[in-house]
Structure formats: C-alpha cells, structure tokens
C-alpha cells in the first residue's frame, strides 16, 4: 500500500525542493562480509549552486537531470535556456548528468545523412563537450527525435538514417562518458551501469514499444546481485508510463504495456522511473513507483492536462541521501531561473491509463471530488 512510503518536505531546502522516500528499502547482499561503505562526499550537506540562484544542500550523490533539448527539425544549435543550463551546470557540482532523450531534432524522413550528422556535431560541440570538459560523467537515453525505434510492417526501422548515424556517433563516444558499465547491451539504446553505488538501467523507449527482448534483459539486469546491492536503482526511458501533458495523452505518446513494465520495476524495487517526451516537469508517483517526468529544457514546453498554466523550460538537480534513503528534487524554471514551487503543480493528473499523484500527496489526502476525477481527453 502507498502508506508504506514516507514523503518528506524539507523546509530547509525551500518550497521548490521536494523529497521522496523509496517504496522499499534498498536490498542488501547475502554475503557474510560487511558491505563497503562509500566515503561521504566532502561537500555533503553544503548548499552548492550557481551564483544568484537558490543552492540546494548536497546529498551523498548529485545528478543534474535534463531532457528534450532539441529545437526545430534539423537544427544544429540550441535555445538560450539550453545554453544557459549547460554553462552553469558545473556550478551545481554534480557527480553525473542524466539526459532523458531528444538531444537532437531528427525523426524527419526529409533529413539526409549529412544533415543528421551535422545535428550530432552540433550536440557534440555545444552540449557534450562542455560537460565532459568539466569532467562530469554523462548518461543518456535515446529519444524519438534522436533515433526512434518505430518500425514498418516488415519490422524495418522507419527512421533508418537516424538509427545508423546515432549508433555510429554514440558507439564512437561510448568510452568517453566516464560511465562504469555493467552491461553495454546495445549501447546507446539499452545498457546498464553502476555509478556512486547507484544502479542505472536504460531501455529503448524511443517509441511506445519497448521490445520484449529488452524487457527480459531488464528483468535479468535488475535481479542481479550488483543491482540489488546498490543503494538505489534508477530506470531511464524517453517515453513515460503515464500521460501527464496536453497533446501527449494519445496512444503512442506513452508506453504500451505500461502496467507490465511498471510491475517489473516494482518487483525489483526500482526507486524512480525517469522519462521525458511530455515536456512538462512533474515529480509524482503511481501504484508505489516514483515517477520523474522531466520537463523540456529546449523547444516546445507543455503544460499539464486540465491546466492552463504557462509552460516552462526546466532543469532538475537530484540529490541522493544514503542514510535516509531519500531523493530530493530541486527544479528551476529556466525562463526565469527561479525555483519551481512544487505546491503549485497539480495535486494529481488523471490520464487515459491512470492517475499520477504529486509527490507528497496520497489517495487518502485527496478530496472526494479529486478522488472521483476521471480522464477528460485533451483536444490540443
């Protein structure tokens, strides 16, 4: 039941930061020897961030989470909000950057090989190189505009050029990302790694279908000793399990068989499923699984279902606290560089496949009117 999870709102971190506890304590190994306790980060507990911005208190591990960076089809440059985010990113002193897809603006059959290569060259020079020059590891999941796995009736990829160029680009950079791989699978589409005592699994959710072979692979990876002995387990995929934003509540815009995928993640005590694609920041939970819907840092931000708020570009700083099994999100509106106040986000979002509750909200705290809310199709 959901009440096994304790949500903490840390007032010392300001209203824009929210904290969650995992559904289940991290599993421990069966070895009779004592586990190795990682050395605490020397900046643990210090408020660290860019000058003039709110600085969150650092956890044992810090990640900066970005998603949906791209602009118009074929673009080789990025919006001001993206470039600002990349330029100030090192000042949060993250241990890793997690990018949840759509780094370039493909998924157009009118783009030729040279044009797709040019997009990745632009990404390399403007996004990846500054991050790696700052000596920050970089992990990614492939989005639909990077290299969609959508297929024709005969099983062939629709966006063959995107898949070919993307594969070549990332395979050339696979060993440049400072990731401690566990299984390279079919990098960059699916793979696993363990970084700072956190196990990460990435699957190819660049369309609504995660291939069955990958689901079986994910099951094996998450059940492994190296995964279960980690302090946290995090799963990343571009498409989400639930619809949360306007214009993204149609089938094909969220994962098929989401109930089965969610059951797999829950069975292996995954702490968070991180996704992009819906271009709206929403830290929530559904059926005992934490969900981080990452907002767009690039073009086309969206607002939530059944809301009329102004859409915003966002960037999230994620701190992991090992002693308490907490994760704290601090999210910035990159249009204004102000904190996103989580209390202003929808208390719940009801989509075509179910209900997502905002962090800190439970079914028991919903009003009768909220509990009876049903899905209303968005016409945008």
Coordinates of C-alpha atoms in Angstrom, one line a residue:
X1 CA 0.0 0.0 0.0
X2 CA 1.2 3.5 -0.7
X3 CA 1.3 4.5 3.0
X4 CA 4.4 2.5 3.4
X5 CA 6.2 5.3 1.6
X6 CA 7.0 8.4 3.6
X7 CA 7.2 11.7 1.7
X8 CA 9.3 14.4 3.3
X9 CA 9.0 18.1 2.6
X10 CA 12.3 19.6 3.7
X11 CA 11.5 23.2 4.5
X12 CA 15.2 24.0 4.9
X13 CA 15.6 23.3 1.2
X14 CA 12.9 25.9 0.2
X15 CA 9.4 25.3 -1.3
X16 CA 10.8 24.4 -4.7
X17 CA 12.6 21.3 -3.5
X18 CA 10.8 18.1 -2.7
X19 CA 12.0 14.8 -1.2
X20 CA 10.8 11.3 -1.6
X21 CA 11.5 8.0 0.1
X22 CA 11.7 4.9 -1.9
X23 CA 8.8 2.4 -1.7
X24 CA 11.1 -0.3 -0.3
X25 CA 14.4 0.0 1.4
X26 CA 17.3 -1.0 -0.8
X27 CA 18.1 -4.7 -0.7
X28 CA 21.3 -5.8 0.8
X29 CA 23.6 -8.6 -0.3
X30 CA 23.6 -12.0 1.2
X31 CA 27.4 -12.1 1.8
X32 CA 28.6 -12.6 5.3
X33 CA 31.2 -9.9 4.9
X34 CA 30.2 -6.3 5.8
X35 CA 29.4 -4.2 2.7
X36 CA 31.8 -1.5 1.7
X37 CA 30.5 1.9 2.9
X38 CA 31.3 4.6 0.3
X39 CA 33.2 7.6 1.6
X40 CA 30.9 10.5 2.1
X41 CA 31.3 13.3 -0.4
X42 CA 33.4 16.1 1.2
X43 CA 30.7 18.7 0.2
X44 CA 27.8 16.7 1.7
X45 CA 25.3 18.9 3.3
X46 CA 26.7 22.1 1.9
X47 CA 24.5 24.5 -0.2
X48 CA 26.0 24.4 -3.7
X49 CA 24.8 26.0 -6.8
X50 CA 25.3 28.8 -9.3
X51 CA 25.8 32.4 -8.1
X52 CA 22.5 34.2 -7.5
X53 CA 20.4 31.0 -7.8
X54 CA 19.0 29.0 -4.9
X55 CA 21.6 26.5 -3.9
X56 CA 20.3 23.1 -2.7
X57 CA 22.1 21.2 0.1
X58 CA 24.2 18.5 -1.5
X59 CA 23.5 14.8 -0.9
X60 CA 25.8 11.8 -1.0
X61 CA 25.4 11.8 -4.8
X62 CA 24.1 14.6 -7.0
X63 CA 22.8 14.3 -10.6
X64 CA 21.6 17.1 -12.9
X65 CA 18.7 15.8 -15.0
X66 CA 17.9 17.3 -18.4
X67 CA 15.7 16.3 -21.2
X68 CA 14.2 17.3 -24.6
X69 CA 17.0 19.8 -25.6
X70 CA 16.2 20.0 -29.3
X71 CA 14.7 22.7 -31.5
X72 CA 13.2 22.7 -34.9
X73 CA 13.8 19.7 -37.3
X74 CA 17.4 19.6 -38.4
X75 CA 18.6 22.3 -36.1
X76 CA 22.3 22.3 -35.1
X77 CA 22.0 24.9 -32.4
X78 CA 20.0 25.2 -29.2
X79 CA 17.7 27.7 -27.4
X80 CA 19.0 30.2 -24.9
X81 CA 17.6 28.2 -22.0
X82 CA 19.6 25.1 -23.0
X83 CA 22.9 27.1 -23.4
X84 CA 22.3 28.8 -20.1
X85 CA 21.7 25.4 -18.4
X86 CA 24.8 23.9 -19.9
X87 CA 27.0 26.9 -19.0
X88 CA 26.0 27.0 -15.3
X89 CA 25.6 23.2 -14.9
X90 CA 29.1 22.6 -13.4
X91 CA 28.4 25.1 -10.6
X92 CA 26.0 22.6 -9.0
X93 CA 29.0 20.2 -8.8
X94 CA 27.1 17.1 -10.0
X95 CA 28.5 13.6 -10.0
X96 CA 26.7 12.8 -13.2
X97 CA 24.4 14.3 -15.8
X98 CA 21.4 12.3 -16.8
X99 CA 19.8 13.2 -20.2
X100 CA 16.5 11.6 -20.8
X101 CA 16.4 11.9 -24.6
X102 CA 15.8 14.2 -27.6
X103 CA 19.2 15.6 -27.8
X104 CA 18.9 16.4 -31.5
X105 CA 15.9 17.2 -33.8
X106 CA 15.5 14.2 -36.1
X107 CA 12.5 12.0 -36.8
X108 CA 12.0 13.6 -40.3
X109 CA 12.4 11.5 -43.4
X110 CA 13.4 14.6 -45.3
X111 CA 16.7 14.8 -43.4
X112 CA 19.7 13.3 -45.2
X113 CA 22.8 11.6 -43.7
X114 CA 24.8 14.9 -43.8
X115 CA 22.1 16.8 -42.0
X116 CA 21.7 14.2 -39.2
X117 CA 25.5 14.1 -38.8
X118 CA 25.5 17.9 -38.5
X119 CA 23.0 17.8 -35.7
X120 CA 25.1 15.4 -33.7
X121 CA 28.2 17.5 -34.4
X122 CA 26.3 20.5 -33.0
X123 CA 25.3 18.5 -29.9
X124 CA 28.9 17.3 -29.5
X125 CA 30.3 20.8 -29.6
X126 CA 27.6 22.7 -27.7
X127 CA 26.4 20.1 -25.1
X128 CA 28.6 17.0 -24.6
X129 CA 32.0 18.7 -24.9
X130 CA 31.4 21.3 -22.2
X131 CA 30.0 18.7 -19.8
X132 CA 32.9 16.3 -20.4
X133 CA 35.4 19.2 -20.3
X134 CA 34.1 19.8 -16.8
X135 CA 34.9 16.2 -16.0
X136 CA 31.3 15.3 -15.4
X137 CA 30.1 11.8 -16.4
X138 CA 27.2 11.8 -18.9
X139 CA 24.5 9.2 -19.3
X140 CA 21.7 9.2 -21.9
X141 CA 18.6 7.5 -23.1
X142 CA 17.6 7.8 -26.8
X143 CA 14.5 9.8 -27.6
X144 CA 12.2 9.7 -30.6
X145 CA 13.8 12.7 -32.2
X146 CA 17.3 11.1 -31.7
X147 CA 16.6 7.7 -33.3
X148 CA 13.0 6.4 -33.0
X149 CA 12.7 2.6 -32.9
X150 CA 9.3 2.9 -34.7
X151 CA 9.1 0.2 -37.4
X152 CA 7.2 -0.6 -40.5
X153 CA 5.0 -3.6 -41.0
X154 CA 8.1 -5.7 -42.2
X155 CA 10.0 -4.8 -39.0
X156 CA 12.4 -2.4 -40.6
X157 CA 13.0 1.0 -38.9
X158 CA 11.2 4.0 -40.4
X159 CA 14.0 6.4 -39.5
X160 CA 16.9 4.3 -40.7
X161 CA 19.2 7.2 -41.2
X162 CA 18.6 8.4 -37.6
X163 CA 19.3 5.0 -36.2
X164 CA 22.5 4.5 -38.3
X165 CA 24.0 7.9 -37.6
X166 CA 23.1 7.9 -33.9
X167 CA 24.5 4.4 -33.4
X168 CA 27.8 5.4 -35.0
X169 CA 28.1 8.7 -33.1
X170 CA 27.5 7.1 -29.7
X171 CA 29.5 4.0 -30.2
X172 CA 32.4 6.3 -31.0
X173 CA 31.8 8.1 -27.7
X174 CA 30.9 5.1 -25.5
X175 CA 34.2 5.1 -23.7
X176 CA 34.3 8.9 -23.4
X177 CA 31.4 9.2 -21.0
X178 CA 33.2 8.1 -17.7
X179 CA 30.4 5.6 -17.0
X180 CA 31.1 2.4 -15.1
X181 CA 29.2 0.0 -17.4
X182 CA 27.8 -3.3 -16.1
X183 CA 26.3 -4.4 -19.4
X184 CA 26.7 -2.4 -22.6
X185 CA 23.7 -4.3 -24.2
X186 CA 23.1 -2.5 -27.4
X187 CA 24.6 0.9 -26.5
X188 CA 23.2 3.6 -26.7
X189 CA 19.8 2.0 -26.9
X190 CA 19.9 -0.2 -23.9
X191 CA 22.6 -0.7 -21.3
X192 CA 23.3 -0.6 -17.5
X193 CA 25.9 0.9 -15.3
X194 CA 26.6 1.5 -11.7
X195 CA 27.9 4.9 -10.5
X196 CA 28.5 6.0 -7.0
X197 CA 26.6 3.0 -5.6
X198 CA 23.6 3.7 -7.7
X199 CA 22.5 1.2 -10.3
X200 CA 21.0 2.6 -13.6
X201 CA 19.2 0.8 -16.3
X202 CA 18.4 2.4 -19.6
X203 CA 16.0 0.9 -22.2
X204 CA 14.9 2.0 -25.6
X205 CA 11.7 3.8 -25.1
X206 CA 12.1 6.0 -28.2
X207 CA 8.6 4.8 -29.3
X208 CA 5.7 3.4 -27.4
X209 CA 7.1 -0.1 -27.6
X210 CA 10.0 -1.4 -25.5
X211 CA 11.0 -4.6 -27.4
X212 CA 10.2 -7.8 -25.4
X213 CA 13.8 -8.9 -25.6
X214 CA 14.8 -5.7 -23.8
X215 CA 12.2 -6.3 -21.1
X216 CA 13.6 -9.7 -20.5
X217 CA 17.1 -8.2 -20.4
X218 CA 16.0 -5.5 -17.9
X219 CA 14.5 -8.2 -15.7
X220 CA 17.8 -10.1 -15.7
X221 CA 19.8 -6.9 -15.0
X222 CA 17.6 -5.7 -12.2
X223 CA 17.6 -9.1 -10.5
X224 CA 21.4 -9.3 -10.5
X225 CA 23.4 -9.0 -7.3
X226 CA 25.1 -5.9 -8.5
X227 CA 21.8 -4.2 -9.0
X228 CA 20.2 -5.4 -5.7
X229 CA 23.2 -4.5 -3.6
X230 CA 23.2 -0.9 -4.9
X231 CA 21.8 1.8 -2.6
X232 CA 19.3 3.0 -5.3
X233 CA 18.0 1.5 -8.6
X234 CA 17.0 4.0 -11.3
X235 CA 15.4 3.3 -14.7
X236 CA 15.5 5.7 -17.6
X237 CA 13.5 5.7 -20.8
X238 CA 12.3 8.5 -23.0
X239 CA 8.5 7.8 -23.2
X240 CA 6.7 7.7 -19.8
X241 CA 4.4 5.2 -18.3
X242 CA 1.6 7.7 -17.9
X243 CA 0.3 10.7 -19.8
X244 CA 0.7 14.0 -18.0
X245 CA 0.7 16.8 -20.5
X246 CA -1.5 18.4 -23.1
X247 CA -1.2 17.0 -26.6
X248 CA 0.6 13.9 -25.2
X249 CA -2.4 11.9 -24.0
X250 CA -2.9 10.0 -27.2
X251 CA -1.8 6.3 -27.5
X252 CA 1.7 6.2 -29.0
X253 CA 2.8 9.1 -26.8
X254 CA 3.3 6.9 -23.7
X255 CA 4.5 3.3 -23.3
X256 CA 2.3 0.3 -24.3
X257 CA 2.0 -2.4 -21.8
X258 CA 2.9 0.1 -19.1
X259 CA 1.3 -2.0 -16.3
X260 CA 3.6 -4.9 -17.1
X261 CA 6.6 -2.6 -17.3
X262 CA 5.7 -0.9 -14.0
X263 CA 5.2 -4.3 -12.3
X264 CA 8.7 -5.3 -13.4
X265 CA 10.2 -2.1 -12.0
X266 CA 8.3 -2.5 -8.7
X267 CA 9.3 -6.2 -8.4
X268 CA 12.9 -5.2 -8.4
X269 CA 12.5 -2.2 -6.1
X270 CA 13.4 0.4 -8.6
X271 CA 13.3 3.8 -6.9
X272 CA 12.5 6.1 -9.8
X273 CA 11.5 5.8 -13.4
X274 CA 12.7 8.9 -15.2
X275 CA 11.2 9.9 -18.5
X276 CA 10.9 12.8 -20.9
X277 CA 8.8 13.4 -24.1
X278 CA 5.9 15.1 -22.4
X279 CA 7.8 18.3 -22.0
X280 CA 6.3 19.1 -18.6
X281 CA 8.0 18.7 -15.2
X282 CA 6.1 16.5 -12.8
X283 CA 7.5 14.7 -9.7
X284 CA 4.9 12.1 -8.9
X285 CA 4.1 8.5 -8.0
X286 CA 1.6 5.9 -9.1
X287 CA 1.0 2.4 -7.7
X288 CA 4.0 2.5 -5.4
X289 CA 6.5 3.7 -8.1
X290 CA 8.2 7.1 -8.1
X291 CA 8.0 8.8 -11.4
X292 CA 10.1 11.8 -12.5
X293 CA 8.6 13.4 -15.6
X294 CA 11.3 15.7 -16.8
X295 CA 10.3 18.9 -18.4
X296 CA 11.8 20.1 -21.7
X297 CA 14.9 22.3 -21.5
X298 CA 14.6 23.0 -25.2
X299 CA 11.8 24.0 -27.5
X300 CA 8.1 23.1 -27.1
X301 CA 7.4 23.0 -23.3
X302 CA 3.9 21.9 -22.4
X303 CA 1.6 22.4 -19.5
X304 CA -0.3 19.6 -17.6
X305 CA -3.6 18.0 -18.5
X306 CA -6.6 20.1 -17.4
X307 CA -4.5 23.1 -16.6
X308 CA -3.9 26.5 -18.3
X309 CA -0.5 27.4 -16.7
X310 CA 2.2 29.0 -18.8
X311 CA 4.6 26.2 -20.0
X312 CA 8.2 26.5 -18.9
X313 CA 11.6 25.0 -19.7
X314 CA 13.1 23.2 -16.6
X315 CA 16.2 21.7 -15.3
X316 CA 16.3 19.4 -12.2
X317 CA 19.0 18.9 -9.6
X318 CA 18.6 15.5 -7.9
X319 CA 20.3 14.7 -4.6
X320 CA 20.5 11.2 -3.1
X321 CA 20.8 10.8 0.6
X322 CA 22.0 7.4 1.6
X323 CA 21.4 7.4 5.3
X324 CA 17.7 8.2 5.0
X325 CA 17.1 6.6 1.5
X326 CA 15.7 10.0 0.3
X327 CA 15.9 11.7 -3.0
X328 CA 15.4 15.4 -3.3
X329 CA 14.4 17.2 -6.5
X330 CA 15.3 20.9 -6.9
X331 CA 13.9 22.2 -10.2
X332 CA 14.5 25.5 -11.9
X333 CA 12.3 27.4 -14.3
X334 CA 15.0 28.1 -16.9
X335 CA 13.0 31.0 -18.3
X336 CA 13.3 32.9 -15.0
X337 CA 16.0 30.9 -13.2
X338 CA 13.6 30.8 -10.2
X339 CA 12.7 27.6 -8.3
X340 CA 9.6 25.7 -9.4
X341 CA 7.3 25.6 -6.4
X342 CA 6.0 22.0 -6.2
X343 CA 3.0 23.2 -4.3
X344 CA 1.8 24.9 -7.5
X345 CA 1.9 21.7 -9.5
X346 CA -1.3 19.7 -10.0
X347 CA -2.1 17.5 -6.9
X348 CA -2.9 14.7 -9.3
X349 CA -3.1 14.1 -13.1
X350 CA -5.6 11.7 -14.4
X351 CA -4.8 10.4 -17.9
X352 CA -6.1 7.6 -20.2
X353 CA -4.2 4.9 -18.3
X354 CA -4.5 6.0 -14.8
X355 CA -3.8 8.5 -12.0
X356 CA -0.4 10.1 -11.1
X357 CA -0.2 11.8 -7.7
X358 CA 2.2 14.6 -7.0
X359 CA 5.0 13.9 -4.5
X360 CA 3.6 14.5 -1.0
X361 CA 0.0 13.7 -2.0
X362 CA -1.7 10.4 -1.2
X363 CA -5.0 9.0 -2.2
X364 CA -6.1 9.5 1.4
X365 CA -5.4 13.2 1.3
X366 CA -7.4 13.8 -1.9
X367 CA -10.8 15.4 -1.5
X368 CA -13.8 13.4 -2.5
X369 CA -14.1 15.5 -5.6
X370 CA -10.5 14.8 -6.5
X371 CA -10.9 11.1 -5.9
X372 CA -13.8 10.9 -8.3
X373 CA -12.0 12.8 -11.0
X374 CA -11.9 10.9 -14.4
X375 CA -9.9 11.4 -17.5
X376 CA -11.1 14.0 -19.9
X377 CA -9.4 13.8 -23.3
X378 CA -7.4 16.8 -24.2
X379 CA -8.2 18.3 -27.6
X380 CA -5.0 20.2 -28.1

